[in-house]
XYZ file of N, CA and C in Angstrom:
123
model
N 87.476 70.203 97.275
C 87.613 70.241 95.816
C 88.776 69.348 95.391
N 88.510 68.420 94.502
C 89.561 67.498 94.074
C 90.420 68.107 92.971
N 91.591 67.536 92.768
C 92.484 68.036 91.735
C 91.859 67.853 90.344
N 91.121 66.747 90.170
C 90.523 66.464 88.869
C 89.580 67.579 88.427
N 88.690 68.016 89.328
C 87.730 69.048 88.938
C 88.445 70.374 88.695
N 89.507 70.637 89.458
C 90.244 71.881 89.245
C 90.949 71.845 87.878
N 91.512 70.698 87.533
C 92.166 70.559 86.230
C 91.146 70.715 85.102
N 89.953 70.177 85.308
C 88.903 70.287 84.305
C 88.509 71.737 84.095
N 88.394 72.475 85.207
C 88.063 73.894 85.116
C 89.163 74.651 84.386
N 90.404 74.319 84.714
C 91.552 74.968 84.075
C 91.503 74.720 82.565
N 91.215 73.495 82.173
C 91.150 73.142 80.745
C 90.049 73.937 80.063
N 88.871 74.033 80.718
C 87.768 74.795 80.128
C 88.137 76.260 79.979
N 88.853 76.785 80.963
C 89.279 78.177 80.910
C 90.198 78.405 79.713
N 91.169 77.494 79.550
C 92.099 77.605 78.420
C 91.361 77.501 77.090
N 90.408 76.570 77.016
C 89.662 76.378 75.769
C 88.845 77.624 75.429
N 88.202 78.206 76.456
C 87.391 79.394 76.190
C 88.271 80.557 75.740
N 89.439 80.714 76.365
C 90.355 81.779 75.945
C 90.863 81.526 74.531
N 91.099 80.249 74.216
C 91.570 79.889 72.878
C 90.518 80.259 71.831
N 89.258 79.958 72.139
C 88.169 80.288 71.219
C 88.090 81.793 71.002
N 88.185 82.559 72.108
C 88.148 84.017 72.014
C 89.293 84.516 71.144
N 90.492 83.960 71.368
C 91.673 84.385 70.611
C 91.497 84.074 69.119
N 90.958 82.895 68.812
C 90.751 82.515 67.414
C 89.740 83.445 66.743
N 88.633 83.735 67.454
C 87.621 84.618 66.889
C 88.175 86.020 66.660
N 88.953 86.517 67.643
C 89.571 87.838 67.497
C 90.525 87.834 66.310
N 91.343 86.804 66.228
C 92.306 86.704 65.134
C 91.595 86.651 63.787
N 90.487 85.917 63.741
C 89.715 85.808 62.500
C 89.153 87.171 62.102
N 88.614 87.888 63.092
C 88.061 89.213 62.835
C 89.134 90.160 62.333
N 90.295 90.128 62.957
C 91.408 90.989 62.541
C 91.841 90.629 61.123
N 91.935 89.332 60.850
C 92.346 88.883 59.515
C 91.356 89.374 58.462
N 90.058 89.253 58.742
C 89.041 89.707 57.792
C 89.166 91.197 57.557
N 89.399 91.945 58.641
C 89.537 93.402 58.527
C 90.736 93.759 57.665
N 91.853 93.082 57.900
C 93.074 93.346 57.136
C 92.867 93.009 55.658
N 92.220 91.862 55.399
C 91.970 91.445 54.013
C 91.065 92.467 53.313
N 90.011 92.890 54.005
C 89.083 93.873 53.435
C 89.806 95.188 53.168
N 90.604 95.637 54.128
C 91.356 96.889 53.965
C 92.317 96.770 52.789
N 92.988 95.620 52.680
C 93.938 95.412 51.582
C 93.208 95.490 50.239
N 92.024 94.888 50.164
C 91.250 94.927 48.927
C 90.847 96.355 48.593
N 90.436 97.109 49.603
C 90.011 98.499 49.381
C 91.169 99.337 48.882
N 92.328 99.155 49.520
C 93.472 100.000 49.178
C 94.146 99.611 47.877
N 93.970 98.345 47.465
C 94.646 97.921 46.243
C 93.803 98.193 45.000
N 92.503 98.461 45.177
C 91.674 98.717 44.008
C 91.539 100.204 43.732
């Protein structure tokens, strides 16, 4: 296994985790915004 392919795998791993983190953060943000709207009205 060459270093290049290992680095590529590492990059893909980071990107996939980043996507998961962004989606989770987006979901949390939507939940907070919705809750804020419910509680303020």
